[in-house]
């Protein structure tokens, strides 16, 4: 996670983007980032990216907590929606979490060529 965070592009820090970590016993066990969606197609939206939860923290609700923290920040920042993409076959627990939290399928956005992507949106 630390290597992933170190490589985050500046776009996560610009225009209201950012990142959060989740701690357990003073150890980083979770990470999430957000930014404006690619291409600026939704100036009033954010794109959720890079949700990671280490194995020792899975099942604790940390992924939900981190995701909700971004949703809360988006709402407080007058964003109207949060988008994300995920690969349901590779990350079924994350996909289920997003659906349980009210994300709905939406048309593809950006130019991610990865096969099997599911695009989701949550209106705030």
Short mmCIF file of N, CA and C in Angstrom, two decimals:
data_model
loop_
_atom_site.label_atom_id
_atom_site.label_comp_id
_atom_site.label_asym_id
_atom_site.label_seq_id
_atom_site.Cartn_x
_atom_site.Cartn_y
_atom_site.Cartn_z
N UNK A 1 0.81 -1.20 0.00
CA UNK A 1 0.00 0.00 0.00
C UNK A 1 0.85 1.25 0.00
N UNK A 2 1.94 1.22 0.73
CA UNK A 2 2.79 2.40 0.78
C UNK A 2 3.36 2.73 -0.60
N UNK A 3 3.75 1.68 -1.36
CA UNK A 3 4.26 1.90 -2.71
C UNK A 3 3.16 2.45 -3.61
N UNK A 4 1.95 1.92 -3.47
CA UNK A 4 0.83 2.42 -4.26
C UNK A 4 0.58 3.89 -3.95
N UNK A 5 0.57 4.25 -2.69
CA UNK A 5 0.33 5.63 -2.29
C UNK A 5 1.41 6.56 -2.83
N UNK A 6 2.64 6.09 -2.82
CA UNK A 6 3.74 6.92 -3.30
C UNK A 6 3.63 7.20 -4.79
N UNK A 7 2.95 6.35 -5.54
CA UNK A 7 2.82 6.52 -6.99
C UNK A 7 1.56 7.27 -7.40
N UNK A 8 0.74 7.65 -6.45
CA UNK A 8 -0.50 8.32 -6.83
C UNK A 8 -0.21 9.58 -7.63
N UNK A 9 -0.94 9.77 -8.72
CA UNK A 9 -0.72 10.98 -9.51
C UNK A 9 -1.22 12.22 -8.78
N UNK A 10 -0.71 13.35 -9.21
CA UNK A 10 -1.09 14.62 -8.59
C UNK A 10 -2.58 14.88 -8.70
N UNK A 11 -3.26 14.26 -9.66
CA UNK A 11 -4.70 14.50 -9.83
C UNK A 11 -5.50 14.14 -8.59
N UNK A 12 -4.97 13.25 -7.74
CA UNK A 12 -5.67 12.90 -6.52
C UNK A 12 -5.62 14.04 -5.51
N UNK A 13 -4.63 14.90 -5.62
CA UNK A 13 -4.49 16.01 -4.68
C UNK A 13 -5.13 17.28 -5.20
N UNK A 14 -5.34 17.36 -6.49
CA UNK A 14 -5.90 18.56 -7.09
C UNK A 14 -7.42 18.52 -7.06
N UNK A 15 -8.03 19.67 -7.07
CA UNK A 15 -9.48 19.79 -7.21
C UNK A 15 -10.25 18.93 -6.23
N UNK A 16 -9.81 18.90 -4.98
CA UNK A 16 -10.55 18.19 -3.96
C UNK A 16 -10.27 16.72 -3.83
N UNK A 17 -9.32 16.19 -4.59
CA UNK A 17 -8.98 14.78 -4.45
C UNK A 17 -8.15 14.55 -3.21
N UNK A 18 -7.98 13.30 -2.85
CA UNK A 18 -7.18 13.00 -1.68
C UNK A 18 -7.12 11.52 -1.40
N UNK A 19 -6.66 11.19 -0.22
CA UNK A 19 -6.53 9.79 0.18
C UNK A 19 -6.66 9.69 1.69
N UNK A 20 -7.08 8.52 2.14
CA UNK A 20 -7.21 8.21 3.56
C UNK A 20 -6.56 6.86 3.82
N UNK A 21 -6.06 6.67 5.01
CA UNK A 21 -5.57 5.36 5.43
C UNK A 21 -6.40 4.88 6.61
N UNK A 22 -6.45 3.57 6.75
CA UNK A 22 -7.08 2.94 7.90
C UNK A 22 -6.00 2.29 8.74
N UNK A 23 -6.07 2.51 10.04
CA UNK A 23 -5.06 1.98 10.96
C UNK A 23 -5.65 0.92 11.87
N UNK A 24 -4.81 -0.04 12.22
CA UNK A 24 -5.15 -1.04 13.22
C UNK A 24 -3.89 -1.22 14.06
N UNK A 25 -3.99 -0.90 15.34
CA UNK A 25 -2.83 -0.99 16.23
C UNK A 25 -1.64 -0.22 15.66
N UNK A 26 -1.92 0.99 15.19
CA UNK A 26 -0.90 1.88 14.63
C UNK A 26 -0.20 1.37 13.38
N UNK A 27 -0.82 0.42 12.70
CA UNK A 27 -0.29 -0.11 11.45
C UNK A 27 -1.28 0.19 10.33
N UNK A 28 -0.78 0.66 9.20
CA UNK A 28 -1.66 0.93 8.05
C UNK A 28 -2.16 -0.40 7.50
N UNK A 29 -3.48 -0.57 7.51
CA UNK A 29 -4.09 -1.79 6.99
C UNK A 29 -5.13 -1.51 5.92
N UNK A 30 -5.36 -0.23 5.63
CA UNK A 30 -6.34 0.11 4.60
C UNK A 30 -6.00 1.42 3.94
N UNK A 31 -6.51 1.60 2.73
CA UNK A 31 -6.21 2.79 1.95
C UNK A 31 -7.34 3.02 0.96
N UNK A 32 -7.66 4.29 0.72
CA UNK A 32 -8.62 4.66 -0.32
C UNK A 32 -8.25 6.04 -0.85
N UNK A 33 -8.51 6.27 -2.13
CA UNK A 33 -8.24 7.57 -2.75
C UNK A 33 -9.43 7.97 -3.60
N UNK A 34 -9.48 9.27 -3.92
CA UNK A 34 -10.53 9.78 -4.78
C UNK A 34 -9.98 10.96 -5.58
N UNK A 35 -10.67 11.24 -6.69
CA UNK A 35 -10.29 12.35 -7.57
C UNK A 35 -11.47 12.71 -8.45
N UNK A 36 -11.31 13.78 -9.21
CA UNK A 36 -12.31 14.13 -10.21
C UNK A 36 -12.25 13.06 -11.30
N UNK A 37 -13.39 12.62 -11.83
CA UNK A 37 -13.36 11.59 -12.88
C UNK A 37 -12.54 12.03 -14.09
N UNK A 38 -11.96 11.07 -14.81
CA UNK A 38 -11.14 11.41 -15.97
C UNK A 38 -11.94 12.17 -17.03
N UNK A 39 -11.27 13.08 -17.70
CA UNK A 39 -11.89 13.82 -18.77
C UNK A 39 -12.77 14.96 -18.30
N UNK A 40 -12.93 15.11 -16.99
CA UNK A 40 -13.73 16.20 -16.45
C UNK A 40 -15.20 16.12 -16.83
N UNK A 41 -15.70 14.94 -17.19
CA UNK A 41 -17.08 14.83 -17.64
C UNK A 41 -18.09 15.13 -16.54
N UNK A 42 -17.66 15.04 -15.31
CA UNK A 42 -18.59 15.27 -14.20
C UNK A 42 -17.91 16.18 -13.18
N UNK A 43 -18.00 17.48 -13.43
CA UNK A 43 -17.33 18.45 -12.55
C UNK A 43 -17.88 18.39 -11.13
N UNK A 44 -19.07 17.87 -10.97
CA UNK A 44 -19.68 17.80 -9.64
C UNK A 44 -19.61 16.38 -9.07
N UNK A 45 -18.61 15.62 -9.49
CA UNK A 45 -18.50 14.23 -9.05
C UNK A 45 -17.07 13.91 -8.66
N UNK A 46 -16.92 12.80 -7.99
CA UNK A 46 -15.61 12.24 -7.68
C UNK A 46 -15.56 10.81 -8.20
N UNK A 47 -14.35 10.34 -8.40
CA UNK A 47 -14.12 8.94 -8.75
C UNK A 47 -13.38 8.29 -7.59
N UNK A 48 -13.94 7.23 -7.06
CA UNK A 48 -13.33 6.47 -5.98
C UNK A 48 -12.30 5.53 -6.59
N UNK A 49 -11.10 5.50 -6.01
CA UNK A 49 -10.02 4.68 -6.55
C UNK A 49 -9.25 4.01 -5.43
N UNK A 50 -8.64 2.90 -5.75
CA UNK A 50 -7.60 2.30 -4.93
C UNK A 50 -8.02 1.89 -3.52
N UNK A 51 -9.19 1.31 -3.38
CA UNK A 51 -9.56 0.78 -2.06
C UNK A 51 -8.77 -0.50 -1.82
N UNK A 52 -7.98 -0.50 -0.75
CA UNK A 52 -7.19 -1.65 -0.35
C UNK A 52 -7.44 -1.93 1.12
N UNK A 53 -7.61 -3.19 1.47
CA UNK A 53 -7.67 -3.61 2.87
C UNK A 53 -6.79 -4.85 2.98
N UNK A 54 -5.80 -4.76 3.87
CA UNK A 54 -4.89 -5.90 4.05
C UNK A 54 -5.64 -7.08 4.66
N UNK A 55 -5.16 -8.29 4.40
CA UNK A 55 -5.86 -9.49 4.87
C UNK A 55 -6.21 -9.48 6.37
N UNK A 56 -5.32 -8.99 7.21
CA UNK A 56 -5.59 -9.02 8.64
C UNK A 56 -6.74 -8.09 9.06
N UNK A 57 -7.14 -7.17 8.18
CA UNK A 57 -8.22 -6.25 8.51
C UNK A 57 -9.51 -6.56 7.75
N UNK A 58 -9.47 -7.56 6.88
CA UNK A 58 -10.68 -7.91 6.14
C UNK A 58 -11.72 -8.50 7.09
N UNK A 59 -12.97 -8.15 6.83
CA UNK A 59 -14.05 -8.63 7.69
C UNK A 59 -14.31 -7.73 8.90
N UNK A 60 -13.54 -6.66 9.04
CA UNK A 60 -13.71 -5.75 10.18
C UNK A 60 -14.63 -4.58 9.87
N UNK A 61 -15.00 -4.41 8.61
CA UNK A 61 -15.80 -3.26 8.20
C UNK A 61 -14.97 -2.07 7.77
N UNK A 62 -13.66 -2.23 7.71
CA UNK A 62 -12.79 -1.11 7.34
C UNK A 62 -13.05 -0.63 5.92
N UNK A 63 -13.25 -1.54 4.98
CA UNK A 63 -13.54 -1.13 3.60
C UNK A 63 -14.79 -0.27 3.53
N UNK A 64 -15.83 -0.66 4.25
CA UNK A 64 -17.07 0.11 4.30
C UNK A 64 -16.82 1.48 4.95
N UNK A 65 -16.05 1.49 6.04
CA UNK A 65 -15.76 2.74 6.74
C UNK A 65 -15.00 3.71 5.85
N UNK A 66 -13.98 3.22 5.16
CA UNK A 66 -13.21 4.08 4.26
C UNK A 66 -14.08 4.60 3.12
N UNK A 67 -14.88 3.72 2.53
CA UNK A 67 -15.76 4.13 1.44
C UNK A 67 -16.76 5.17 1.92
N UNK A 68 -17.36 4.95 3.08
CA UNK A 68 -18.33 5.90 3.61
C UNK A 68 -17.67 7.24 3.92
N UNK A 69 -16.43 7.22 4.37
CA UNK A 69 -15.72 8.47 4.65
C UNK A 69 -15.57 9.30 3.38
N UNK A 70 -15.31 8.65 2.25
CA UNK A 70 -15.21 9.38 0.99
C UNK A 70 -16.58 9.90 0.57
N UNK A 71 -17.61 9.07 0.70
CA UNK A 71 -18.97 9.52 0.37
C UNK A 71 -19.37 10.73 1.21
N UNK A 72 -19.03 10.70 2.50
CA UNK A 72 -19.36 11.82 3.39
C UNK A 72 -18.62 13.08 2.96
N UNK A 73 -17.35 12.95 2.60
CA UNK A 73 -16.57 14.10 2.13
C UNK A 73 -17.13 14.64 0.82
N UNK A 74 -17.53 13.73 -0.06
CA UNK A 74 -18.11 14.15 -1.33
C UNK A 74 -19.40 14.94 -1.10
N UNK A 75 -20.26 14.45 -0.25
CA UNK A 75 -21.52 15.15 0.04
C UNK A 75 -21.24 16.51 0.69
N UNK A 76 -20.30 16.55 1.61
CA UNK A 76 -19.96 17.82 2.27
C UNK A 76 -19.34 18.81 1.28
N UNK A 77 -18.71 18.30 0.23
CA UNK A 77 -18.12 19.14 -0.80
C UNK A 77 -19.06 19.44 -1.95
N UNK A 78 -20.35 19.19 -1.73
CA UNK A 78 -21.40 19.45 -2.73
C UNK A 78 -21.23 18.66 -4.01
N UNK A 79 -20.61 17.50 -3.94
CA UNK A 79 -20.55 16.61 -5.10
C UNK A 79 -21.92 15.96 -5.24
N UNK A 80 -22.29 15.66 -6.45
CA UNK A 80 -23.61 15.08 -6.73
C UNK A 80 -23.56 13.58 -6.91
N UNK A 81 -22.36 13.02 -7.18
CA UNK A 81 -22.25 11.58 -7.42
C UNK A 81 -20.81 11.15 -7.18
N UNK A 82 -20.66 9.85 -6.94
CA UNK A 82 -19.34 9.23 -6.85
C UNK A 82 -19.36 8.04 -7.79
N UNK A 83 -18.33 7.96 -8.63
CA UNK A 83 -18.17 6.88 -9.62
C UNK A 83 -17.04 5.95 -9.18
N UNK A 84 -17.04 4.76 -9.72
CA UNK A 84 -15.92 3.84 -9.54
C UNK A 84 -15.99 2.77 -10.59
N UNK A 85 -14.86 2.07 -10.78
CA UNK A 85 -14.86 0.87 -11.59
C UNK A 85 -14.20 -0.24 -10.78
N UNK A 86 -14.65 -1.44 -11.02
CA UNK A 86 -14.13 -2.60 -10.29
C UNK A 86 -14.24 -3.82 -11.19
N UNK A 87 -13.55 -4.87 -10.82
CA UNK A 87 -13.61 -6.13 -11.56
C UNK A 87 -14.30 -7.15 -10.65
N UNK A 88 -15.60 -7.36 -10.85
CA UNK A 88 -16.34 -8.24 -9.95
C UNK A 88 -15.77 -9.64 -9.81
N UNK A 89 -15.25 -10.22 -10.90
CA UNK A 89 -14.71 -11.59 -10.82
C UNK A 89 -13.45 -11.64 -9.97
N UNK A 90 -12.64 -10.60 -10.00
CA UNK A 90 -11.40 -10.58 -9.23
C UNK A 90 -11.61 -10.08 -7.81
N UNK A 91 -12.62 -9.25 -7.61
CA UNK A 91 -12.87 -8.63 -6.29
C UNK A 91 -14.35 -8.72 -5.93
N UNK A 92 -14.87 -9.93 -5.75
CA UNK A 92 -16.30 -10.06 -5.50
C UNK A 92 -16.76 -9.40 -4.20
N UNK A 93 -15.93 -9.42 -3.17
CA UNK A 93 -16.33 -8.79 -1.90
C UNK A 93 -16.45 -7.28 -2.06
N UNK A 94 -15.51 -6.67 -2.77
CA UNK A 94 -15.57 -5.22 -3.00
C UNK A 94 -16.79 -4.87 -3.84
N UNK A 95 -17.04 -5.64 -4.88
CA UNK A 95 -18.21 -5.38 -5.72
C UNK A 95 -19.49 -5.47 -4.91
N UNK A 96 -19.61 -6.49 -4.09
CA UNK A 96 -20.80 -6.63 -3.24
C UNK A 96 -20.92 -5.46 -2.27
N UNK A 97 -19.81 -5.04 -1.67
CA UNK A 97 -19.82 -3.90 -0.77
C UNK A 97 -20.37 -2.67 -1.47
N UNK A 98 -19.89 -2.37 -2.66
CA UNK A 98 -20.35 -1.19 -3.39
C UNK A 98 -21.85 -1.28 -3.67
N UNK A 99 -22.32 -2.43 -4.12
CA UNK A 99 -23.75 -2.58 -4.38
C UNK A 99 -24.55 -2.43 -3.09
N UNK A 100 -24.07 -3.02 -2.00
CA UNK A 100 -24.75 -2.89 -0.71
C UNK A 100 -24.82 -1.45 -0.23
N UNK A 101 -23.83 -0.65 -0.63
CA UNK A 101 -23.79 0.76 -0.21
C UNK A 101 -24.56 1.68 -1.15
N UNK A 102 -25.24 1.11 -2.14
CA UNK A 102 -26.12 1.90 -3.00
C UNK A 102 -25.55 2.31 -4.33
N UNK A 103 -24.37 1.82 -4.69
CA UNK A 103 -23.84 2.10 -6.02
C UNK A 103 -24.66 1.29 -7.04
N UNK A 104 -24.90 1.89 -8.20
CA UNK A 104 -25.68 1.26 -9.26
C UNK A 104 -24.83 1.21 -10.54
N UNK A 105 -25.07 0.20 -11.39
CA UNK A 105 -24.35 0.16 -12.68
C UNK A 105 -24.59 1.43 -13.48
N UNK A 106 -23.56 1.85 -14.21
CA UNK A 106 -23.67 3.04 -15.05
C UNK A 106 -22.85 2.80 -16.32
N UNK A 107 -23.02 3.66 -17.32
CA UNK A 107 -22.22 3.51 -18.54
C UNK A 107 -20.72 3.68 -18.25
N UNK A 108 -19.91 3.09 -19.09
CA UNK A 108 -18.45 3.21 -18.96
C UNK A 108 -18.04 4.67 -19.10
N UNK A 109 -17.03 5.05 -18.35
CA UNK A 109 -16.46 6.39 -18.45
C UNK A 109 -14.94 6.22 -18.53
N UNK A 110 -14.26 7.21 -19.03
CA UNK A 110 -12.81 7.10 -19.18
C UNK A 110 -12.45 6.11 -20.27
N UNK A 111 -11.19 5.70 -20.26
CA UNK A 111 -10.70 4.81 -21.32
C UNK A 111 -9.93 3.63 -20.74
N UNK A 112 -10.41 3.06 -19.66
CA UNK A 112 -9.74 1.92 -19.04
C UNK A 112 -9.95 0.68 -19.90
N UNK A 113 -8.88 0.10 -20.46
CA UNK A 113 -9.03 -1.04 -21.36
C UNK A 113 -9.15 -2.39 -20.65
N UNK A 114 -9.12 -2.41 -19.33
CA UNK A 114 -9.15 -3.68 -18.60
C UNK A 114 -10.45 -4.44 -18.88
N UNK A 115 -10.36 -5.71 -19.26
CA UNK A 115 -11.58 -6.49 -19.51
C UNK A 115 -12.30 -6.83 -18.20
N UNK A 116 -13.61 -6.95 -18.30
CA UNK A 116 -14.41 -7.38 -17.15
C UNK A 116 -14.74 -6.29 -16.16
N UNK A 117 -14.49 -5.04 -16.51
CA UNK A 117 -14.79 -3.94 -15.59
C UNK A 117 -16.28 -3.72 -15.45
N UNK A 118 -16.69 -3.43 -14.23
CA UNK A 118 -18.05 -2.97 -13.96
C UNK A 118 -17.92 -1.52 -13.52
N UNK A 119 -18.72 -0.66 -14.12
CA UNK A 119 -18.73 0.76 -13.78
C UNK A 119 -19.95 1.01 -12.90
N UNK A 120 -19.72 1.74 -11.81
CA UNK A 120 -20.79 1.99 -10.85
C UNK A 120 -20.84 3.47 -10.50
N UNK A 121 -22.02 3.91 -10.05
CA UNK A 121 -22.24 5.30 -9.65
C UNK A 121 -23.17 5.32 -8.46
N UNK A 122 -22.90 6.21 -7.54
CA UNK A 122 -23.81 6.46 -6.42
C UNK A 122 -24.17 7.93 -6.43
N UNK A 123 -25.46 8.22 -6.54
CA UNK A 123 -25.93 9.60 -6.46
C UNK A 123 -25.98 10.00 -4.99
N UNK A 124 -25.58 11.22 -4.71
CA UNK A 124 -25.56 11.72 -3.34
C UNK A 124 -26.71 12.68 -3.10
#
